[in-house]
Every structure is written in structure tokens, then in C-alpha cells.
Amino acid sequence: MARVSASSYHGSIRLLPWAIAALISAIAYRIYLHDTFALIFGFGRVIQPIEDFPWDCKRIQHPLLEGCEDIWLDYNNRKLYGACTSLNSRTGWNPSGSLFNVSARSRTDHISVLNIDEPGVDGLYGLHQLKIDYAGDLDLQGFDVKRIGDRQRFWLINHRPPVDPATGEPLDPRKVGANSTVEIFDLDTPSSTLVHVKTIASEAIISPNNLAVADDGIGFLVTNDHDAKAGMFRDLVILLGGGSLTYCRSDTGKCEVVARKNCSLPNGAVRGLDGRFYVSHSTSGVITVHEYSEDGLVEVKTIPLNVPLDNLSVNKDGNIMVAAIPHSVGFMQAADDPYNRVAAAGVLMLTNTDSLGNNYEVIKVIEDRDAKYLPTTTVAVHDAQTHRLFLAGGFSPFLSICQKRN
Ligand SMILES: *[C@@H]1O[C@H](CO)[C@@H](O)[C@H](O)[C@H]1NC(C)=O
Ligand SMILES: *[C@@H]1O[C@H](CO)[C@@H](O)[C@H](O)[C@H]1NC(C)=O
Ligand SMILES: *[C@@H]1O[C@H](CO)[C@@H](O)[C@H](O)[C@H]1NC(C)=O
Ligand SMILES: *[C@@H]1O[C@H](CO)[C@@H](O)[C@H](O)[C@H]1NC(C)=O
């Protein structure tokens, strides 16, 4: 008897911390996390099959179109640019996903180009990569482009492996994180070469995911998807929210954190035709709208979309295209095994319905519950002129093009 009760007493002692932990988690779940879980796991969300939508889609697969995390449409010159890598590289070295295996880097990251109106006999739209005049490797993610005079200027996020500034010796990125910078390049059109202009390195560029250049062609807004570059609690941002927005100047190279409030893994960033910045927050499913002035960044609007969000783009009419992640578990599985799995994908469109910019309408443009045609989509662009959608994915071996049916 004595032994039994002693051991059961012992047993309860051992269980006590777990009981307390369970109780705290239950309370935390009720108070903070229920909405986050509901959003991330999509409780009650209906995902529609692609047949419900008036688009004909096809996939284009090519090694140069692997892992295109971001794409940008130059609708005047009818070219689509993508920041692409190899999938082995993306699944090993991806600071946004806390993947820090330096030796997995393929060192083949590049900007791919498609001539969107010239499919050609092979159906590859004249696919090629830009030459890059730069001493070093690029590890790409988000980018933005703006015409400055007669040149196209590119701002590229570059996740460098960290080195000791004094000795040049490699540092362990699991401890210190990536040394993420923004590289500015000019595209010299006749030779199709990106010529390096300068590097912006700053403490305020913490964990950059994407960026958007302001109308003046000097300022740019960066989304930091985490609060820290490294560390074991870094990914708690997925459950608890966090991350920040940083504003930099290309001329002085100075950057500062301009927003931390209301951030929940800020991911995509674009500048609308209205001059405002739009930021998608992956884990709250919200888009925040901001105005920047010398006095700082002001949040003027929040638009809840109630689905985990990925990157943004703007079409010619000023509508914001939003890549959504309707099935996040499928997304994570596809990110892990990109050659064999494709996740359900969706695209939403945000239209400003009044001239004062206070009302936004949200339209579901396409969804692919069964992953039949779309990639595991992280970004979508819309060519309003030819009624086409281009969809790409940082964890996808192909790109998709959808044509609207009349
Ligand atoms: C890092 O990447 C290399 C090259 O792909 C691979 O051989 C190695 O197993 C990876 N290491 C870890 C810890 O995953
Ligand atoms: C797009 O979303 C993915 C997944 O959330 C993220 O890792 C990536 O950095 C984003 N890309 C850009 C260009 O914003
Ligand atoms: C990061 O890159 C910048 C620009 O090359 C360099 O000046 C700095 O020393 C690097 N820092 C680390 C920790 O790698
Ligand atoms: C955060 O969001 C709330 C609710 O939308 C808003 O009232 C508040 O002004 C925002 N805070 C900042 C600093 O933008």
C-alpha cells in the first residue's frame, strides 16, 4: 500500500508541471491563439476547385523557373521577371523559414525573364536569365523594380551568409542569422546585364522578406518577417505575431524600423498606384495600408482577408493581387517536398472602390483546391491587358499561366 501510494504521489508530482503547462496552454489558446489557429488551420474554410473559375491554366516547367519566390511584370515592355533559385537551395538556405544550411546554397540564384507575348514554338516565352555584373553570389527573395529615367532599377533582397567583419571568417548563421542586405542594380537594356550600383546594409534590415520602392525612387519599405535574425524563439512569431517594417533611403543607405505594432509576420509589400504601401501579414490574414511622410509611417487602414497571406502585386489598374494560402498544412508539406507535392493555392484581388481610398472590395479570383494547375503559389501577377494571371512559387518547380475565358 505504502509503496503504491508513494509511487502514485511521485507520479502526481511528475505530472504537475505538465498539468500546469496544459492549463496555461489551454488558457493561452482561449485568449490569444484560437483566432490564430482558426486562421492558420482554416477551420470551416471552404476551398473551391479550379473548375469554379473562368480561367484556363497551364504549367511551364524549366530549371530556370524553379523556386521563383517573387515575380514582377513590366507591362509596358511586356516582360515578366522572376527572382529564382534551385529548390535544393531554397529548402536548405532560407532565412525566412529559419533554414540555415549554408552548404545547401546552389549559388545559382538568378533573375529569369519571359517575353509574355511571344510564347515561341517551345512554349517557353523566350525564357532566359539576366547576366549579373557583381562580384559575389546572390541569395534572392523579394525584389522590386522601378524605372528611373531611361533605366530600370532593381532592388533585390540578398541573404548573405554571415562573416566576421574583422577576419572575414564564416560565422554560424544558426547563431547570428543571415547577413541580409538590399542590392541595387541597374538593368543595362541592350546587353541585358544587371550592373551593381550599391549595397544597403543596416541593423534595421532584420529579416527581410520583401520590399516596395516609393514613388520618389529613393525610399523603400522592407518587411521583416521575424523580430530576430536567429534564436530558438524566433519562430514563435507564427503563433504570437511580431515582425516589423523598416524604411530605408537608397541615397544615404540609412534605414530605420518604422512599425512594430499590428505586425503578424509581414510578408508581401507593394506600393499602390495611390502611392500608399500595402503590406500582407501572413499569420493574421490582414493587409495593412500605410502612408509614409517625413514624420514616419502611418497605418491608415487594415483589411482583414481571413486567410493566411503571401505576397502582393499591383496590376495596371491599381488593383492589388494577393496570393493566399488556403491550406497551410498542405503548404508546409509542399515546401518540404517541392518536387512531389503541390499545395492548394488561391488568389484574391483588392479593389479600391471609392476615390478617397476608404473602401476596399475583396474578390476571389481563382482557387485550386486539388492543386491541378496552379503552383504552390507565393506570388501572382495580373496582366489586365491580355487578361492573364502569372503564378509562381518559392517552393515550386514550375510557373503557371492562366488565361481568362471570354
Ligand atoms: C546541408 O546541405 C548539404 C548539401 O545539400 C547536405 O549534404 C547536408 O546534409 C545538409 N545538412 C543538414 C544538417 O541538413
Ligand atoms: C512570399 O511568400 C513566401 C512564403 O511566405 C516567403 O517565404 C517569401 O519570402 C515571399 N516572397 C516575397 C518576394 O515576398
Ligand atoms: C554583412 O555584409 C556587409 C556588406 O558586405 C558587410 O559590410 C558586413 O560586414 C557583413 N556582416 C556580417 C556579419 O556578415
Ligand atoms: C493597430 O490596429 C488597430 C486596429 O485596426 C488600429 O486602431 C491601430 O491604430 C493600429 N496601430 C498602429 C500603430 O497602427
mmCIF file of C-alpha atoms and ligand atoms in Angstrom, residues 134 160-166 169 171 176-181 183 199-201, ligand 3:
data_model
loop_
_atom_site.group_PDB
_atom_site.id
_atom_site.type_symbol
_atom_site.label_atom_id
_atom_site.label_comp_id
_atom_site.label_asym_id
_atom_site.label_seq_id
_atom_site.Cartn_x
_atom_site.Cartn_y
_atom_site.Cartn_z
ATOM 1 C CA TYR A 134 28.533 41.516 -59.472
ATOM 2 C CA ARG A 160 24.353 36.571 -47.462
ATOM 3 C CA PRO A 161 25.942 34.007 -45.191
ATOM 4 C CA PRO A 162 27.388 35.929 -42.230
ATOM 5 C CA VAL A 163 31.106 36.548 -41.926
ATOM 6 C CA ASP A 164 33.194 38.077 -39.186
ATOM 7 C CA PRO A 165 33.702 41.680 -40.382
ATOM 8 C CA ALA A 166 37.204 41.781 -38.882
ATOM 9 C CA GLU A 169 35.864 34.076 -41.371
ATOM 10 C CA LEU A 171 30.126 32.745 -38.753
ATOM 11 C CA VAL A 176 23.790 35.013 -35.736
ATOM 12 C CA GLY A 177 21.344 34.621 -38.639
ATOM 13 C CA ALA A 178 21.857 35.641 -42.242
ATOM 14 C CA ASN A 179 23.555 38.885 -43.156
ATOM 15 C CA SER A 180 20.643 40.171 -45.203
ATOM 16 C CA THR A 181 21.215 43.207 -47.397
ATOM 17 C CA GLU A 183 21.409 45.153 -53.502
ATOM 18 C CA THR A 199 24.656 47.570 -51.210
ATOM 19 C CA ILE A 200 22.385 48.728 -48.402
ATOM 20 C CA ALA A 201 23.379 47.017 -45.143
HETATM 21 C C1 LIG B 3 27.288 41.973 -43.957
HETATM 22 O O1 LIG B 3 27.518 42.469 -45.277
HETATM 23 C C2 LIG B 3 28.045 43.789 -45.288
HETATM 24 C C3 LIG B 3 28.134 44.250 -46.730
HETATM 25 O O2 LIG B 3 29.018 43.462 -47.451
HETATM 26 C C4 LIG B 3 29.394 43.783 -44.597
HETATM 27 O O3 LIG B 3 29.888 45.097 -44.558
HETATM 28 C C5 LIG B 3 29.234 43.243 -43.178
HETATM 29 O O4 LIG B 3 30.496 43.122 -42.572
HETATM 30 C C6 LIG B 3 28.585 41.881 -43.190
HETATM 31 N N1 LIG B 3 28.329 41.461 -41.832
HETATM 32 C C7 LIG B 3 28.303 40.172 -41.477
HETATM 33 C C8 LIG B 3 28.009 39.891 -40.054
HETATM 34 O O5 LIG B 3 28.481 39.266 -42.262
#
